Short mmCIF file of C-alpha atoms and ligand atoms in Angstrom, two decimals:
data_model
loop_
_atom_site.label_atom_id
_atom_site.label_comp_id
_atom_site.label_asym_id
_atom_site.label_seq_id
_atom_site.Cartn_x
_atom_site.Cartn_y
_atom_site.Cartn_z
CA MET A 1 22.66 -52.03 -80.76
CA THR A 2 24.77 -50.21 -78.22
CA ASP A 3 25.98 -52.48 -75.48
CA SER A 4 24.78 -51.49 -72.05
CA ILE A 5 28.04 -52.27 -70.27
CA THR A 6 30.79 -50.92 -72.47
CA GLY A 7 29.08 -48.47 -74.72
CA THR A 8 30.42 -50.37 -77.76
CA THR A 9 28.57 -52.50 -80.26
CA ALA A 10 29.00 -56.27 -80.28
CA ALA A 11 30.40 -56.04 -83.77
CA GLU A 12 33.31 -53.94 -82.47
CA GLY A 13 34.46 -56.65 -80.06
CA ALA A 14 35.53 -60.28 -80.30
CA PRO A 15 32.99 -62.72 -81.67
CA ARG A 16 30.82 -63.85 -78.82
CA GLY A 17 31.93 -67.37 -77.99
CA ALA A 18 30.44 -69.89 -75.60
CA VAL A 19 31.50 -69.69 -71.96
CA THR A 20 32.06 -72.83 -69.89
CA PHE A 21 31.64 -72.54 -66.16
CA THR A 22 33.94 -74.74 -64.14
CA SER A 23 33.80 -72.75 -60.88
CA PHE A 24 30.72 -71.89 -58.88
CA LEU A 25 30.85 -69.24 -56.18
CA ILE A 26 27.97 -70.20 -53.93
CA LYS A 27 26.82 -67.45 -51.60
CA VAL A 28 25.37 -69.53 -48.80
CA ALA A 29 25.02 -66.47 -46.51
CA SER A 30 24.25 -62.91 -47.56
CA ARG A 31 25.17 -61.35 -44.22
CA CYS A 32 28.42 -61.09 -42.27
CA ASN A 33 29.57 -61.02 -38.65
CA LEU A 34 32.09 -58.30 -39.57
CA ALA A 35 31.56 -54.84 -41.06
CA CYS A 36 34.76 -54.26 -43.03
CA ASP A 37 34.58 -50.74 -44.39
CA TYR A 38 35.91 -51.64 -47.86
CA CYS A 39 33.68 -54.69 -48.45
CA TYR A 40 32.57 -54.92 -52.08
CA VAL A 41 29.27 -56.53 -51.06
CA TYR A 42 28.03 -53.99 -48.52
CA GLU A 43 30.00 -50.79 -48.99
CA HIS A 44 29.83 -50.11 -52.72
CA ALA A 45 27.28 -49.33 -55.43
CA ASP A 46 25.19 -52.51 -55.37
CA GLN A 47 23.01 -52.84 -52.28
CA THR A 48 20.87 -55.74 -53.50
CA TRP A 49 22.21 -57.93 -50.68
CA ARG A 50 19.52 -56.28 -48.57
CA ASP A 51 16.84 -58.15 -50.53
CA GLN A 52 18.58 -61.52 -50.43
CA PRO A 53 17.58 -64.27 -47.98
CA ARG A 54 20.06 -64.33 -45.10
CA LEU A 55 20.93 -67.95 -45.85
CA MET A 56 20.49 -70.21 -48.86
CA SER A 57 17.51 -72.52 -48.28
CA SER A 58 17.67 -76.32 -48.50
CA ALA A 59 15.36 -76.19 -51.51
CA THR A 60 17.71 -73.82 -53.33
CA VAL A 61 20.74 -75.96 -52.45
CA GLU A 62 18.99 -79.03 -53.85
CA ALA A 63 17.89 -77.24 -57.01
CA LEU A 64 21.42 -75.91 -57.52
CA ALA A 65 22.90 -79.40 -57.11
CA GLN A 66 20.59 -80.63 -59.89
CA ARG A 67 21.47 -77.67 -62.13
CA ILE A 68 25.19 -78.29 -61.65
CA ALA A 69 24.77 -82.03 -62.29
CA GLU A 70 22.88 -81.52 -65.55
CA TYR A 71 25.39 -78.87 -66.65
CA VAL A 72 28.49 -81.05 -66.14
CA VAL A 73 26.81 -83.96 -67.92
CA ALA A 74 25.77 -81.85 -70.91
CA GLY A 75 29.21 -80.24 -71.17
CA SER A 76 31.23 -83.42 -70.42
CA ILE A 77 33.01 -81.46 -67.68
CA ASP A 78 35.19 -83.66 -65.50
CA ARG A 79 36.30 -81.22 -62.79
CA ILE A 80 34.58 -78.34 -61.04
CA LEU A 81 35.30 -76.06 -58.11
CA LEU A 82 32.71 -74.95 -55.56
CA VAL A 83 33.63 -71.87 -53.55
CA PHE A 84 31.44 -71.26 -50.51
CA HIS A 85 31.20 -67.54 -50.00
CA GLY A 86 29.16 -64.79 -48.36
CA GLY A 87 28.96 -62.48 -46.44
CA GLU A 88 30.47 -64.95 -44.03
CA PRO A 89 29.82 -68.52 -45.22
CA LEU A 90 30.34 -70.05 -41.79
CA LEU A 91 27.10 -68.35 -40.69
CA PHE A 92 25.52 -71.13 -42.76
CA GLY A 93 27.15 -73.66 -40.39
CA ALA A 94 30.01 -76.08 -41.03
CA ASP A 95 27.61 -79.06 -40.96
CA ARG A 96 25.43 -77.54 -43.66
CA LEU A 97 28.47 -76.65 -45.77
CA ALA A 98 29.65 -80.25 -45.52
CA ALA A 99 26.16 -81.48 -46.41
CA THR A 100 26.01 -79.12 -49.42
CA ALA A 101 29.38 -80.36 -50.68
CA ARG A 102 28.19 -83.96 -50.24
CA LEU A 103 24.89 -83.28 -52.00
CA ILE A 104 26.59 -81.78 -55.06
CA ARG A 105 29.29 -84.48 -55.16
CA ASP A 106 26.57 -87.13 -55.02
CA ALA A 107 24.51 -85.40 -57.72
CA VAL A 108 27.26 -85.29 -60.37
CA PRO A 109 28.23 -88.47 -62.24
CA LYS A 110 30.97 -90.69 -60.85
CA GLY A 111 34.37 -89.57 -62.09
CA VAL A 112 33.57 -85.85 -61.96
CA GLU A 113 35.97 -84.30 -59.48
CA VAL A 114 34.40 -81.69 -57.20
CA ASP A 115 36.92 -79.50 -55.37
CA CYS A 116 35.43 -77.41 -52.59
CA SER A 117 36.73 -74.35 -50.78
CA LEU A 118 35.59 -71.67 -48.40
CA GLN A 119 36.52 -67.98 -47.99
CA THR A 120 36.14 -66.96 -44.36
CA ASN A 121 37.03 -64.19 -41.92
CA GLY A 122 37.83 -66.97 -39.44
CA LEU A 123 35.79 -65.77 -36.47
CA LEU A 124 33.61 -68.89 -36.47
CA LEU A 125 36.40 -71.25 -37.44
CA LYS A 126 36.89 -73.29 -34.27
CA GLU A 127 38.25 -76.85 -33.79
CA GLN A 128 34.89 -78.55 -34.33
CA ALA A 129 33.97 -76.57 -37.44
CA LEU A 130 37.40 -77.15 -38.91
CA ALA A 131 37.19 -80.89 -38.23
CA THR A 132 33.84 -81.00 -40.03
CA LEU A 133 35.18 -79.07 -43.03
CA GLU A 134 38.32 -81.17 -43.14
CA ALA A 135 36.32 -84.40 -43.07
CA ALA A 136 34.27 -83.01 -45.98
CA ASP A 137 37.46 -82.15 -47.88
CA ILE A 138 36.66 -78.43 -48.04
CA GLY A 139 39.73 -76.20 -48.39
CA ILE A 140 39.83 -72.98 -46.39
CA SER A 141 41.12 -69.56 -47.38
CA LEU A 142 41.34 -66.89 -44.68
CA SER A 143 40.86 -63.13 -45.02
CA ILE A 144 43.27 -61.23 -42.78
CA ASP A 145 44.97 -57.93 -43.56
CA GLY A 146 48.09 -58.35 -41.44
CA PRO A 147 49.18 -57.48 -37.88
CA ARG A 148 46.78 -55.95 -35.40
CA ASP A 149 47.16 -52.35 -36.54
CA ALA A 150 46.56 -53.35 -40.18
CA GLN A 151 43.57 -55.57 -39.37
CA ASP A 152 42.01 -52.95 -37.10
CA LEU A 153 42.10 -50.26 -39.78
CA HIS A 154 39.21 -51.84 -41.65
CA ARG A 155 38.17 -55.30 -40.41
CA ARG A 156 36.02 -54.53 -37.37
CA THR A 157 32.61 -55.65 -36.19
CA ALA A 158 29.55 -53.45 -36.66
CA ARG A 159 30.13 -52.24 -33.08
CA GLY A 160 33.73 -51.34 -33.86
CA LYS A 161 35.35 -54.27 -32.05
CA SER A 162 38.64 -55.64 -33.32
CA SER A 163 38.55 -58.98 -35.14
CA PHE A 164 42.29 -59.54 -34.86
CA ASP A 165 42.47 -62.07 -32.02
CA GLY A 166 39.72 -64.29 -33.44
CA THR A 167 41.22 -64.25 -36.92
CA VAL A 168 44.74 -65.01 -35.73
CA GLU A 169 43.34 -67.88 -33.66
CA ALA A 170 41.86 -69.24 -36.89
CA LEU A 171 45.18 -68.75 -38.66
CA ARG A 172 47.01 -70.73 -35.96
CA LEU A 173 44.41 -73.46 -36.25
CA LEU A 174 44.77 -73.59 -40.03
CA GLU A 175 48.54 -73.82 -39.72
CA ARG A 176 48.02 -77.06 -37.80
CA HIS A 177 45.82 -78.38 -40.62
CA PRO A 178 47.85 -77.76 -43.77
CA GLN A 179 45.81 -80.25 -45.76
CA VAL A 180 42.83 -77.85 -45.76
CA PHE A 181 44.63 -74.50 -45.53
CA SER A 182 44.55 -73.06 -49.04
CA GLY A 183 45.77 -69.50 -48.46
CA ILE A 184 45.31 -65.94 -47.26
CA ILE A 185 43.77 -62.87 -48.80
CA ALA A 186 44.97 -59.49 -47.50
CA VAL A 187 43.68 -56.13 -48.68
CA VAL A 188 46.40 -53.50 -48.86
CA ASP A 189 46.25 -50.20 -47.00
CA THR A 190 49.24 -48.07 -47.95
CA ALA A 191 49.34 -46.68 -44.39
CA VAL A 192 50.82 -50.04 -43.40
CA VAL A 193 54.40 -50.31 -44.60
CA PRO A 194 55.15 -53.50 -46.55
CA VAL A 195 57.82 -54.73 -44.12
CA GLU A 196 55.21 -54.87 -41.35
CA LEU A 197 53.11 -57.23 -43.45
CA PHE A 198 56.01 -59.43 -44.49
CA ARG A 199 57.24 -59.71 -40.92
CA PHE A 200 53.79 -60.68 -39.74
CA PHE A 201 52.96 -63.20 -42.46
CA SER A 202 56.41 -64.80 -42.45
CA ASP A 203 55.81 -65.92 -38.87
CA PHE A 204 53.23 -68.37 -40.23
CA VAL A 205 53.36 -71.24 -42.66
CA ILE A 206 51.13 -69.98 -45.46
CA PRO A 207 50.49 -71.93 -48.66
CA ARG A 208 49.54 -68.85 -50.67
CA LEU A 209 49.24 -65.13 -49.99
CA ASP A 210 47.24 -62.69 -52.10
CA PHE A 211 47.75 -58.95 -51.63
CA LEU A 212 44.71 -57.22 -53.10
CA LEU A 213 44.58 -53.53 -53.93
CA PRO A 214 41.44 -51.96 -52.48
CA ASP A 215 38.50 -52.21 -54.87
CA ALA A 216 38.16 -48.93 -56.74
CA ASN A 217 37.28 -47.60 -60.18
CA HIS A 218 37.25 -44.31 -62.08
CA ASP A 219 34.05 -43.19 -60.36
CA ARG A 220 35.43 -44.05 -56.95
CA PRO A 221 39.25 -43.78 -57.04
CA PRO A 222 41.51 -45.47 -54.49
CA ALA A 223 41.47 -43.83 -51.05
CA GLY A 224 44.14 -41.20 -50.44
CA ARG A 225 45.27 -40.95 -54.01
CA GLU A 226 43.99 -37.39 -54.39
CA LEU A 227 46.49 -36.26 -51.76
CA GLU A 228 49.34 -38.48 -52.83
CA PRO A 229 48.97 -39.70 -56.42
CA ASP A 230 51.87 -42.18 -56.25
CA ARG A 231 51.16 -43.79 -52.90
CA TYR A 232 49.94 -47.12 -54.33
CA LEU A 233 52.70 -47.18 -56.91
CA TRP A 234 55.49 -46.76 -54.36
CA TRP A 235 53.88 -49.17 -51.94
CA LEU A 236 53.80 -51.89 -54.62
CA VAL A 237 57.37 -51.28 -55.75
CA GLU A 238 58.64 -51.33 -52.16
CA ALA A 239 56.67 -54.49 -51.39
CA PHE A 240 57.92 -56.18 -54.54
CA ASP A 241 61.56 -55.40 -53.68
CA LEU A 242 61.17 -56.70 -50.15
CA TRP A 243 59.60 -59.88 -51.40
CA PHE A 244 62.15 -60.34 -54.16
CA ASP A 245 65.17 -59.74 -51.92
CA ALA A 246 64.12 -61.12 -48.59
CA TYR A 247 60.79 -62.89 -48.50
CA SER A 248 60.58 -64.78 -51.77
CA ASP A 249 59.78 -67.99 -49.90
CA LEU A 250 56.35 -66.45 -49.18
CA PRO A 251 54.20 -67.39 -52.20
CA VAL A 252 52.69 -63.98 -53.02
CA ARG A 253 50.39 -64.62 -55.96
CA THR A 254 50.34 -61.07 -57.37
CA PHE A 255 54.13 -60.90 -57.53
CA ASP A 256 54.44 -64.42 -58.89
CA ALA A 257 52.01 -63.32 -61.61
CA VAL A 258 54.13 -60.27 -62.49
CA LEU A 259 57.24 -62.44 -62.72
CA ALA A 260 55.36 -64.96 -64.85
CA GLY A 261 54.25 -62.10 -67.08
CA VAL A 262 57.73 -60.67 -67.61
CA ALA A 263 58.96 -64.21 -68.31
CA GLY A 264 56.26 -64.59 -70.96
CA LEU A 265 54.29 -67.19 -68.97
CA PRO A 266 50.52 -67.15 -68.38
CA SER A 267 49.29 -65.16 -65.40
CA ASN A 268 47.47 -66.98 -62.59
CA THR A 269 45.38 -64.11 -61.28
CA ASP A 270 42.51 -62.12 -62.69
CA ALA A 271 44.37 -58.87 -61.87
CA PHE A 272 46.67 -59.49 -64.87
CA GLY A 273 46.37 -60.77 -68.38
CA PHE A 274 43.51 -62.16 -70.36
CA GLY A 275 41.39 -65.26 -70.04
CA ASP A 276 37.91 -66.66 -70.20
CA VAL A 277 34.96 -66.40 -67.89
CA SER A 278 34.79 -69.68 -66.00
CA LEU A 279 33.04 -68.67 -62.79
CA LEU A 280 29.38 -68.17 -62.00
CA THR A 281 28.10 -66.67 -58.76
CA ILE A 282 24.91 -67.99 -57.22
CA GLU A 283 23.22 -65.72 -54.68
CA THR A 284 21.35 -67.04 -51.63
CA ASP A 285 18.04 -66.78 -53.51
CA GLY A 286 19.44 -69.06 -56.24
CA THR A 287 19.84 -66.35 -58.90
CA TYR A 288 22.82 -66.49 -61.25
CA HIS A 289 25.28 -63.59 -61.26
CA ASP A 290 28.53 -62.52 -62.85
CA LEU A 291 31.73 -61.96 -60.86
CA ASP A 292 30.80 -60.79 -57.39
CA VAL A 293 33.36 -57.94 -57.28
CA LEU A 294 31.52 -56.24 -60.15
CA LYS A 295 29.13 -55.09 -57.41
CA ILE A 296 31.49 -52.14 -56.96
CA THR A 297 30.38 -50.70 -60.32
CA GLU A 298 26.60 -50.25 -60.47
CA SER A 299 23.55 -51.65 -58.75
CA GLY A 300 22.32 -54.81 -60.44
CA ARG A 301 25.37 -55.00 -62.72
CA THR A 302 26.05 -58.69 -61.95
CA ALA A 303 22.48 -60.00 -62.41
CA THR A 304 21.78 -62.32 -65.35
CA GLY A 305 18.03 -62.28 -64.61
CA LEU A 306 18.12 -66.08 -64.35
CA GLY A 307 18.25 -68.53 -61.49
CA VAL A 308 17.91 -72.14 -60.36
CA ASP A 309 14.11 -71.83 -60.37
CA ASN A 310 13.78 -70.89 -64.03
CA ALA A 311 16.89 -71.65 -66.06
CA PRO A 312 19.71 -74.13 -66.61
CA LEU A 313 23.28 -72.95 -66.02
CA ALA A 314 23.86 -73.10 -69.78
CA ALA A 315 21.40 -70.22 -70.16
CA ALA A 316 23.48 -68.09 -67.78
CA ALA A 317 26.56 -68.88 -69.89
CA MET A 318 24.76 -67.32 -72.84
CA SER A 319 23.40 -64.31 -70.95
CA ASP A 320 24.38 -60.81 -72.09
CA VAL A 321 26.12 -60.05 -68.80
CA ILE A 322 28.39 -63.09 -68.97
CA LEU A 323 29.11 -62.78 -72.69
CA GLU A 324 30.02 -59.15 -72.24
CA HIS A 325 32.41 -60.07 -69.45
CA GLN A 326 33.96 -62.68 -71.75
CA ARG A 327 34.39 -60.05 -74.44
CA LEU A 328 36.17 -57.73 -72.00
CA LEU A 329 38.68 -60.47 -71.21
CA GLN A 330 39.81 -60.66 -74.83
CA PRO A 331 42.48 -58.34 -76.32
CA SER A 332 39.84 -56.80 -78.58
CA GLY A 333 37.77 -55.89 -75.51
CA LEU A 334 40.38 -53.48 -74.17
CA ALA A 335 40.22 -49.70 -74.14
CA SER A 336 42.17 -47.98 -76.92
CA GLU A 337 44.91 -46.86 -74.47
CA CYS A 338 45.44 -50.51 -73.50
CA GLN A 339 45.44 -51.64 -77.13
CA ARG A 340 48.45 -49.38 -77.72
CA CYS A 341 50.19 -50.09 -74.42
CA PRO A 342 53.59 -51.83 -74.53
CA GLU A 343 52.62 -53.87 -71.44
CA ARG A 344 49.25 -54.90 -72.81
CA ASP A 345 50.05 -58.60 -72.98
CA ILE A 346 51.12 -58.77 -69.34
CA CYS A 347 48.65 -56.37 -67.75
CA GLY A 348 45.70 -57.25 -69.93
CA GLY A 349 44.01 -53.96 -69.03
CA GLY A 350 43.83 -54.99 -65.37
CA SER A 351 40.95 -56.31 -63.33
CA ILE A 352 37.60 -55.66 -65.00
CA PRO A 353 35.79 -54.08 -62.00
CA HIS A 354 38.68 -51.61 -61.72
CA ARG A 355 38.21 -50.50 -65.34
CA PHE A 356 34.74 -49.09 -64.72
CA GLY A 357 33.82 -45.40 -64.94
CA SER A 358 30.89 -43.26 -66.18
CA GLY A 359 28.81 -46.31 -67.03
CA THR A 360 31.40 -48.13 -69.17
CA PHE A 361 34.35 -50.52 -68.84
CA ASN A 362 36.09 -48.87 -71.78
CA HIS A 363 39.02 -47.61 -69.68
CA PRO A 364 42.37 -48.87 -68.48
CA THR A 365 42.22 -50.07 -64.89
CA VAL A 366 42.19 -47.28 -62.32
CA TYR A 367 45.52 -48.83 -61.20
CA CYS A 368 47.08 -48.41 -64.66
CA ARG A 369 50.06 -46.35 -63.50
CA GLU A 370 50.72 -48.87 -60.76
CA MET A 371 50.58 -51.77 -63.23
CA LEU A 372 52.99 -50.05 -65.61
CA ALA A 373 55.44 -49.18 -62.84
CA LEU A 374 55.31 -52.61 -61.22
CA ILE A 375 55.83 -54.51 -64.47
CA LYS A 376 58.71 -52.25 -65.51
CA HIS A 377 60.32 -52.51 -62.10
CA ALA A 378 59.94 -56.31 -61.96
CA ARG A 379 61.53 -56.64 -65.37
CA GLU A 380 64.50 -54.52 -64.26
CA ARG A 381 64.93 -56.56 -61.10
CA VAL A 382 64.89 -59.81 -63.03
CA ARG A 383 67.48 -58.49 -65.51
CA GLU A 384 69.65 -57.32 -62.63
CA ALA A 385 69.37 -60.70 -60.88
CA ILE A 386 70.25 -62.54 -64.08
CA SER A 387 73.32 -60.36 -64.67
CA VAL A 388 74.47 -60.91 -61.06
CA THR A 389 74.06 -64.67 -61.49
CA SER A 390 75.95 -64.63 -64.81
CA ALA A 391 78.79 -62.63 -63.29
CA GLN A 392 78.99 -65.09 -60.38
CA ARG A 393 79.18 -68.00 -62.84
CA ARG A 394 82.12 -66.34 -64.56
CA THR A 395 83.98 -65.88 -61.25
CA PRO A 396 86.89 -68.40 -61.03
CA ALA A 397 86.39 -70.96 -58.25
CA ARG A 398 89.77 -70.13 -56.64
CA ARG A 399 88.50 -66.68 -55.75
CA LEU A 400 85.87 -68.10 -53.38
CA ASP A 401 86.49 -67.14 -49.80
CA LEU A 402 86.33 -70.61 -48.25
CA SER A 403 86.56 -69.42 -44.68
CA ARG A 404 83.43 -67.30 -45.14
CA PHE A 405 81.68 -70.21 -46.83
CA ASP A 406 82.47 -72.45 -43.85
CA LEU A 407 81.11 -69.79 -41.51
CA ALA A 408 77.87 -69.58 -43.46
CA GLU A 409 77.56 -73.35 -43.30
CA SER A 410 78.06 -73.48 -39.55
CA SER A 411 75.75 -70.53 -38.75
CA ASP A 412 72.98 -73.07 -39.07
CA GLY A 413 74.68 -75.68 -36.90
CA GLY A 414 76.60 -76.92 -39.94
CA ARG A 415 73.57 -78.82 -41.23
CA ARG A 416 72.71 -76.84 -44.34
CA PRO A 417 73.80 -73.65 -46.08
CA ARG A 418 71.56 -70.63 -45.63
CA ARG A 419 69.08 -70.05 -48.37
CA LEU A 420 69.83 -67.41 -50.99
CA SER A 421 67.18 -65.15 -52.41
CA ARG A 422 66.58 -64.75 -56.14
CA SER A 423 68.87 -61.73 -56.20
CA GLY A 424 71.72 -63.81 -54.84
CA ARG A 425 71.72 -61.92 -51.52
CA GLN A 426 71.39 -63.84 -48.28
CA ASP A 427 67.84 -63.55 -47.27
CA ARG A 428 65.73 -62.36 -44.43
CA PRO A 429 66.83 -59.30 -42.50
CA HIS A 430 64.36 -60.32 -39.86
CA SER A 431 63.46 -63.53 -38.08
S1 SF4 B 501 49.25 -50.81 -68.06
FE1 SF4 B 501 47.47 -49.45 -68.29
S2 SF4 B 501 47.33 -48.97 -70.48
FE2 SF4 B 501 48.71 -50.78 -70.23
S3 SF4 B 501 47.34 -52.53 -70.50
FE3 SF4 B 501 47.46 -52.10 -68.31
S4 SF4 B 501 45.72 -50.77 -67.86
FE4 SF4 B 501 46.04 -50.75 -70.08
#
């Protein structure tokens, strides 16, 4: 039988193995108080959000808690992650989020660890809401694209109002609560030069920063590429160099993943490498879905046809949609170009939604050229940094300029030497 997603037969791919869900993306609200023009929920192929209840009902929350409890018992799972998502999950209310976390924690057996987090645009994140979430031990990740001009390019209200001040207020608040601040997600627009972003984000204490390329695929290529085919490639290379030379104390997950890849270590992001499906999305009506970002491909693409009302979570793990996603994450699920690619083991064919085109995922990611260039460039930079370090090690100690060393020590009040970047250069051209 021809597979509906990839256009290949099951026999051509990896054997279909069982999937274990350990993360649950719970869409407690299907609407948003912003109207970001790149949003994968509202602005792409799948418009089924229109038919979803605005908020998840108490009955659905309770049914989901029972489904999760029976699933972790049956699978002897000892740790799960709940991600509260939307739309904007704070439209559900901080109290109800805390109650949902409590309900699920109470439903699972003692000893099962339940980590909780929230992805928010920050506009409703005020002192009281944050206190409630903190008391409920719910981590918070903030979506913000950078300084005002970057944020205002895309992240506006439906009436066109800027969201910058409200989001920065939330960022300042999160900085004061590091125990619940889990990180930032920023979508890249190549019109904003990388140094602007690094200057902005380095003014805050951020536990993790994710730069995301705009969601795109072969049917809907990245904006502006038709006029300037290399714009994303050069943006990434420039951003990587800036980070590597001057801002490496900012934990940028994408670049850490590239470095891990060139060092032969596992990647920690779904934009690189292979893996297993471990996440299930639950819509506000309680239906089970595959990865939410797949909504950029085709209408209904994420639906398993199952939900809390009619099926256990184990049934979703065996659904065609999820098993096909699992197959695509294996080396044998890659397009033939990727199979032959020298960077296959690092890139892994790229993010699955970005591989889509003409009804199939049997393509390299639409950001293939960018992946190749970034990996190659990162490898060269690492080699260069290693050779600089080796040369420095071979330099006899008597050739050190002690007066300059003393000066560097005292530039900081004599308390500590200034930090060096990975390249061995003194870091931060900007404060
Ligand atoms: S760089 Fe391109 S061809 Fe190579 S694995 Fe990645 S997407 Fe495939």
